[in-house]
PDB file of C-alpha atoms and ligand atoms in Angstrom:
ATOM      1  CA  MET A  97       0.560-160.608 -74.200  1.00 96.00           C
ATOM      2  CA  LEU A  98       3.059-157.939 -73.204  1.00 98.00           C
ATOM      3  CA  ARG A  99       3.625-155.017 -75.557  1.00 98.00           C
ATOM      4  CA  ILE A 100       6.506-152.561 -75.382  1.00 98.00           C
ATOM      5  CA  GLY A 101       6.530-149.021 -76.730  1.00 98.00           C
ATOM      6  CA  HIS A 102       9.227-146.405 -77.037  1.00 98.00           C
ATOM      7  CA  GLY A 103       8.862-142.647 -77.442  1.00 98.00           C
ATOM      8  CA  TYR A 104      11.219-139.765 -78.127  1.00 98.00           C
ATOM      9  CA  ASP A 105      10.730-136.004 -78.389  1.00 98.00           C
ATOM     10  CA  VAL A 106      12.698-132.761 -78.579  1.00 98.00           C
ATOM     11  CA  HIS A 107      11.627-129.153 -78.061  1.00 98.00           C
ATOM     12  CA  ALA A 108      13.768-126.040 -78.479  1.00 98.00           C
ATOM     13  CA  PHE A 109      14.068-123.375 -75.819  1.00 98.00           C
ATOM     14  CA  ALA A 110      12.296-120.087 -76.543  1.00 97.00           C
ATOM     15  CA  GLU A 111      12.017-116.759 -74.753  1.00 97.00           C
ATOM     16  CA  GLY A 112       8.740-115.855 -73.089  1.00 96.00           C
ATOM     17  CA  ARG A 113       7.494-119.432 -72.719  1.00 96.00           C
ATOM     18  CA  ARG A 114       6.718-121.466 -69.587  1.00 96.00           C
ATOM     19  CA  LEU A 115       8.845-124.528 -68.875  1.00 98.00           C
ATOM     20  CA  VAL A 116       6.528-127.492 -68.232  1.00 98.00           C
ATOM     21  CA  LEU A 117       7.992-130.979 -67.744  1.00 98.00           C
ATOM     22  CA  GLY A 118       5.962-133.954 -66.600  1.00 98.00           C
ATOM     23  CA  GLY A 119       3.109-131.544 -65.903  1.00 98.00           C
ATOM     24  CA  VAL A 120       5.213-129.500 -63.480  1.00 98.00           C
ATOM     25  CA  GLU A 121       5.877-125.825 -64.203  1.00 98.00           C
ATOM     26  CA  ILE A 122       9.534-125.184 -63.399  1.00 98.00           C
ATOM     27  CA  ALA A 123      10.993-121.744 -62.817  1.00 96.00           C
ATOM     28  CA  HIS A 124      13.609-121.007 -65.504  1.00 97.00           C
ATOM     29  CA  THR A 125      14.814-118.145 -67.670  1.00 96.00           C
ATOM     30  CA  ARG A 126      13.170-119.677 -70.772  1.00 97.00           C
ATOM     31  CA  GLY A 127      10.572-122.273 -71.665  1.00 98.00           C
ATOM     32  CA  LEU A 128      10.088-124.685 -74.552  1.00 97.00           C
ATOM     33  CA  ALA A 129       8.642-123.714 -77.933  1.00 97.00           C
ATOM     34  CA  GLY A 130       5.644-125.673 -79.177  1.00 94.00           C
ATOM     35  CA  HIS A 131       2.013-125.649 -80.234  1.00 91.00           C
ATOM     36  CA  SER A 132       0.839-127.182 -76.936  1.00 92.00           C
ATOM     37  CA  ASP A 133       2.481-126.519 -73.556  1.00 95.00           C
ATOM     38  CA  ALA A 134       5.562-128.211 -75.150  1.00 96.00           C
ATOM     39  CA  ASP A 135       5.901-130.725 -72.306  1.00 98.00           C
ATOM     40  CA  VAL A 136       8.580-132.783 -74.048  1.00 98.00           C
ATOM     41  CA  LEU A 137       8.634-135.470 -71.338  1.00 98.00           C
ATOM     42  CA  THR A 138       4.894-136.096 -71.498  1.00 98.00           C
ATOM     43  CA  HIS A 139       5.027-136.107 -75.324  1.00 98.00           C
ATOM     44  CA  ALA A 140       7.696-138.844 -75.310  1.00 98.00           C
ATOM     45  CA  LEU A 141       5.590-140.829 -72.853  1.00 98.00           C
ATOM     46  CA  MET A 142       2.429-140.552 -74.993  1.00 98.00           C
ATOM     47  CA  ASP A 143       4.379-141.837 -77.997  1.00 98.00           C
ATOM     48  CA  ALA A 144       5.667-144.774 -75.914  1.00 98.00           C
ATOM     49  CA  LEU A 145       2.078-145.701 -74.969  1.00 98.00           C
ATOM     50  CA  LEU A 146       0.862-145.303 -78.560  1.00 98.00           C
ATOM     51  CA  GLY A 147       3.822-147.370 -79.760  1.00 98.00           C
ATOM     52  CA  ALA A 148       2.867-150.246 -77.480  1.00 98.00           C
ATOM     53  CA  MET A 149      -0.755-149.898 -78.701  1.00 97.00           C
ATOM     54  CA  ARG A 150       0.372-149.780 -82.381  1.00 97.00           C
ATOM     55  CA  GLU A 151      -1.771-146.657 -82.711  1.00 95.00           C
ATOM     56  CA  GLY A 152       0.558-144.329 -84.611  1.00 94.00           C
ATOM     57  CA  ASP A 153       1.901-141.293 -82.785  1.00 95.00           C
ATOM     58  CA  ILE A 154       0.779-138.095 -81.077  1.00 95.00           C
ATOM     59  CA  GLY A 155       1.280-136.090 -84.281  1.00 92.00           C
ATOM     60  CA  GLN A 156      -1.509-138.190 -85.790  1.00 93.00           C
ATOM     61  CA  LEU A 157      -3.744-138.167 -82.719  1.00 92.00           C
ATOM     62  CA  PHE A 158      -3.288-134.484 -81.782  1.00 91.00           C
ATOM     63  CA  PRO A 159      -2.195-132.628 -84.973  1.00 89.00           C
ATOM     64  CA  ASP A 160      -0.283-129.407 -84.286  1.00 85.00           C
ATOM     65  CA  THR A 161      -2.277-127.817 -87.124  1.00 88.00           C
ATOM     66  CA  ASP A 162      -5.450-128.208 -85.015  1.00 87.00           C
ATOM     67  CA  PRO A 163      -6.243-125.030 -83.032  1.00 89.00           C
ATOM     68  CA  ALA A 164      -7.910-127.253 -80.381  1.00 86.00           C
ATOM     69  CA  TYR A 165      -4.435-128.225 -79.155  1.00 87.00           C
ATOM     70  CA  GLU A 166      -2.948-124.732 -79.036  1.00 86.00           C
ATOM     71  CA  GLY A 167      -1.532-124.277 -75.531  1.00 85.00           C
ATOM     72  CA  ALA A 168      -2.953-127.690 -74.620  1.00 90.00           C
ATOM     73  CA  ASP A 169      -2.157-129.185 -71.219  1.00 94.00           C
ATOM     74  CA  SER A 170      -0.162-132.270 -72.208  1.00 97.00           C
ATOM     75  CA  LEU A 171      -1.259-134.119 -69.056  1.00 97.00           C
ATOM     76  CA  VAL A 172      -4.858-133.880 -70.294  1.00 96.00           C
ATOM     77  CA  LEU A 173      -3.732-135.343 -73.618  1.00 96.00           C
ATOM     78  CA  LEU A 174      -1.868-138.089 -71.703  1.00 98.00           C
ATOM     79  CA  GLY A 175      -5.124-138.858 -69.900  1.00 98.00           C
ATOM     80  CA  HIS A 176      -6.837-139.247 -73.310  1.00 97.00           C
ATOM     81  CA  VAL A 177      -4.114-141.654 -74.477  1.00 98.00           C
ATOM     82  CA  ALA A 178      -4.395-143.721 -71.265  1.00 98.00           C
ATOM     83  CA  SER A 179      -8.194-143.848 -71.687  1.00 98.00           C
ATOM     84  CA  LEU A 180      -7.785-144.933 -75.304  1.00 97.00           C
ATOM     85  CA  ALA A 181      -5.410-147.693 -74.160  1.00 98.00           C
ATOM     86  CA  ARG A 182      -7.992-149.009 -71.673  1.00 97.00           C
ATOM     87  CA  ALA A 183     -10.775-148.729 -74.247  1.00 97.00           C
ATOM     88  CA  ARG A 184      -8.678-150.949 -76.533  1.00 96.00           C
ATOM     89  CA  GLY A 185      -8.280-153.524 -73.733  1.00 97.00           C
ATOM     90  CA  PHE A 186      -4.735-152.640 -72.642  1.00 98.00           C
ATOM     91  CA  ALA A 187      -3.518-152.460 -69.036  1.00 98.00           C
ATOM     92  CA  ILE A 188      -0.692-149.999 -68.400  1.00 98.00           C
ATOM     93  CA  LEU A 189       1.845-151.988 -66.373  1.00 98.00           C
ATOM     94  CA  ASP A 190       4.882-149.749 -66.183  1.00 98.00           C
ATOM     95  CA  VAL A 191       6.469-146.675 -67.767  1.00 98.00           C
ATOM     96  CA  ASP A 192       9.904-145.115 -67.425  1.00 98.00           C
ATOM     97  CA  CYS A 193      11.155-141.789 -68.757  1.00 98.00           C
ATOM     98  CA  THR A 194      14.484-139.999 -69.103  1.00 98.00           C
ATOM     99  CA  VAL A 195      14.775-136.274 -69.719  1.00 98.00           C
ATOM    100  CA  ALA A 196      18.053-134.680 -70.783  1.00 98.00           C
ATOM    101  CA  ALA A 197      18.501-131.014 -69.867  1.00 98.00           C
ATOM    102  CA  GLN A 198      21.658-129.068 -69.114  1.00 98.00           C
ATOM    103  CA  ALA A 199      19.622-126.588 -67.066  1.00 97.00           C
ATOM    104  CA  PRO A 200      17.642-126.114 -64.909  1.00 97.00           C
ATOM    105  CA  LYS A 201      18.220-128.810 -62.274  1.00 96.00           C
ATOM    106  CA  LEU A 202      15.318-131.253 -62.513  1.00 97.00           C
ATOM    107  CA  ALA A 203      16.017-133.642 -59.620  1.00 95.00           C
ATOM    108  CA  PRO A 204      14.013-131.537 -57.104  1.00 96.00           C
ATOM    109  CA  HIS A 205      10.930-131.879 -59.360  1.00 98.00           C
ATOM    110  CA  ARG A 206      11.123-135.592 -60.137  1.00 97.00           C
ATOM    111  CA  ALA A 207       8.786-136.786 -57.373  1.00 98.00           C
ATOM    112  CA  GLU A 208       6.092-134.271 -58.357  1.00 98.00           C
ATOM    113  CA  MET A 209       6.438-135.217 -62.048  1.00 98.00           C
ATOM    114  CA  ARG A 210       5.921-138.881 -61.147  1.00 98.00           C
ATOM    115  CA  ARG A 211       2.847-138.019 -59.063  1.00 98.00           C
ATOM    116  CA  ARG A 212       1.275-135.889 -61.789  1.00 98.00           C
ATOM    117  CA  ILE A 213       2.016-138.347 -64.611  1.00 98.00           C
ATOM    118  CA  ALA A 214       0.636-141.251 -62.552  1.00 98.00           C
ATOM    119  CA  ALA A 215      -2.530-139.297 -61.698  1.00 98.00           C
ATOM    120  CA  ALA A 216      -3.053-138.329 -65.363  1.00 98.00           C
ATOM    121  CA  MET A 217      -2.732-141.970 -66.465  1.00 98.00           C
ATOM    122  CA  GLY A 218      -4.730-143.390 -63.549  1.00 98.00           C
ATOM    123  CA  VAL A 219      -1.902-145.629 -62.317  1.00 98.00           C
ATOM    124  CA  ASP A 220       0.099-145.854 -59.088  1.00 98.00           C
ATOM    125  CA  VAL A 221       3.122-143.621 -58.678  1.00 98.00           C
ATOM    126  CA  ASP A 222       5.384-146.680 -58.371  1.00 98.00           C
ATOM    127  CA  GLN A 223       4.419-147.604 -61.955  1.00 98.00           C
ATOM    128  CA  VAL A 224       6.042-144.383 -63.219  1.00 98.00           C
ATOM    129  CA  GLY A 225       9.776-143.750 -63.404  1.00 98.00           C
ATOM    130  CA  VAL A 226      11.291-140.348 -64.183  1.00 98.00           C
ATOM    131  CA  LYS A 227      15.024-139.769 -64.452  1.00 98.00           C
ATOM    132  CA  ALA A 228      16.946-136.636 -65.392  1.00 97.00           C
ATOM    133  CA  THR A 229      20.436-136.160 -66.765  1.00 97.00           C
ATOM    134  CA  THR A 230      22.592-133.455 -68.266  1.00 97.00           C
ATOM    135  CA  THR A 231      24.666-134.217 -71.375  1.00 97.00           C
ATOM    136  CA  GLU A 232      27.916-132.931 -69.848  1.00 98.00           C
ATOM    137  CA  ARG A 233      27.567-129.797 -72.010  1.00 98.00           C
ATOM    138  CA  LEU A 234      27.728-131.872 -75.224  1.00 98.00           C
ATOM    139  CA  GLY A 235      25.368-131.413 -78.185  1.00 98.00           C
ATOM    140  CA  PHE A 236      22.280-129.210 -78.498  1.00 98.00           C
ATOM    141  CA  VAL A 237      21.131-130.126 -75.004  1.00 98.00           C
ATOM    142  CA  GLY A 238      24.546-129.262 -73.585  1.00 98.00           C
ATOM    143  CA  ARG A 239      24.469-125.903 -75.397  1.00 98.00           C
ATOM    144  CA  GLU A 240      21.083-125.276 -73.733  1.00 98.00           C
ATOM    145  CA  GLU A 241      19.302-125.021 -77.083  1.00 98.00           C
ATOM    146  CA  GLY A 242      16.609-127.472 -76.080  1.00 98.00           C
ATOM    147  CA  ILE A 243      15.508-130.466 -74.030  1.00 98.00           C
ATOM    148  CA  GLU A 244      15.020-134.061 -75.179  1.00 98.00           C
ATOM    149  CA  ALA A 245      13.174-136.938 -73.598  1.00 98.00           C
ATOM    150  CA  TRP A 246      12.763-140.681 -74.029  1.00 98.00           C
ATOM    151  CA  ALA A 247      10.172-143.027 -72.569  1.00 98.00           C
ATOM    152  CA  VAL A 248       9.313-146.711 -72.575  1.00 98.00           C
ATOM    153  CA  ALA A 249       5.963-148.224 -71.728  1.00 98.00           C
ATOM    154  CA  LEU A 250       5.013-151.826 -70.930  1.00 98.00           C
ATOM    155  CA  LEU A 251       1.378-152.711 -71.618  1.00 98.00           C
ATOM    156  CA  ASP A 252      -0.606-155.934 -71.389  1.00 98.00           C
ATOM    157  CA  ASP A 253      -3.012-156.337 -74.319  1.00 96.00           C
ATOM    158  CA  GLY A 254      -5.212-158.761 -72.326  1.00 91.00           C
ATOM    159  CA  ARG A 255      -4.731-161.592 -74.842  1.00 92.00           C
ATOM    160  CA  CYS A 256      -2.879-164.832 -74.099  1.00 82.00           C
TER     161      CYS A 256
HETATM  162 MG1   MG B 259       6.468-132.639 -78.733  1.00 56.04          MG
END
């Protein structure tokens, strides 16, 4: 039976932080604030997978009060979620993500994000979509206060 999951996340920009999106470090004047590496795209994707698995959310699985996840590489956490999915009998069929950022330009990094996300989940790169958009300078994204991301995931639970 097919299962669908949706995920959403936001992180605010902060001085003196790295900008990591889809596991790719991108040169920019600021990075995103967060307990882990603040990879907002990968966080949305993990929540999409967990949604399809009906396994809560990443806040439950990787609490930001736990020092173990301080500065954590979100792709490693994504690998844990993908392993958990397989352990529960799910096959990851397809995922698609959208990230909204006014700056920097993300299009040049999309292919590498897809490669890294696919490798972390143990799927083919053609099973991973990544799209980027600005918000035409509207809202908190348009004011360059932060970045938001959405993801959907299609899983097969292995049952008829
Ligand atoms: Mg997050």
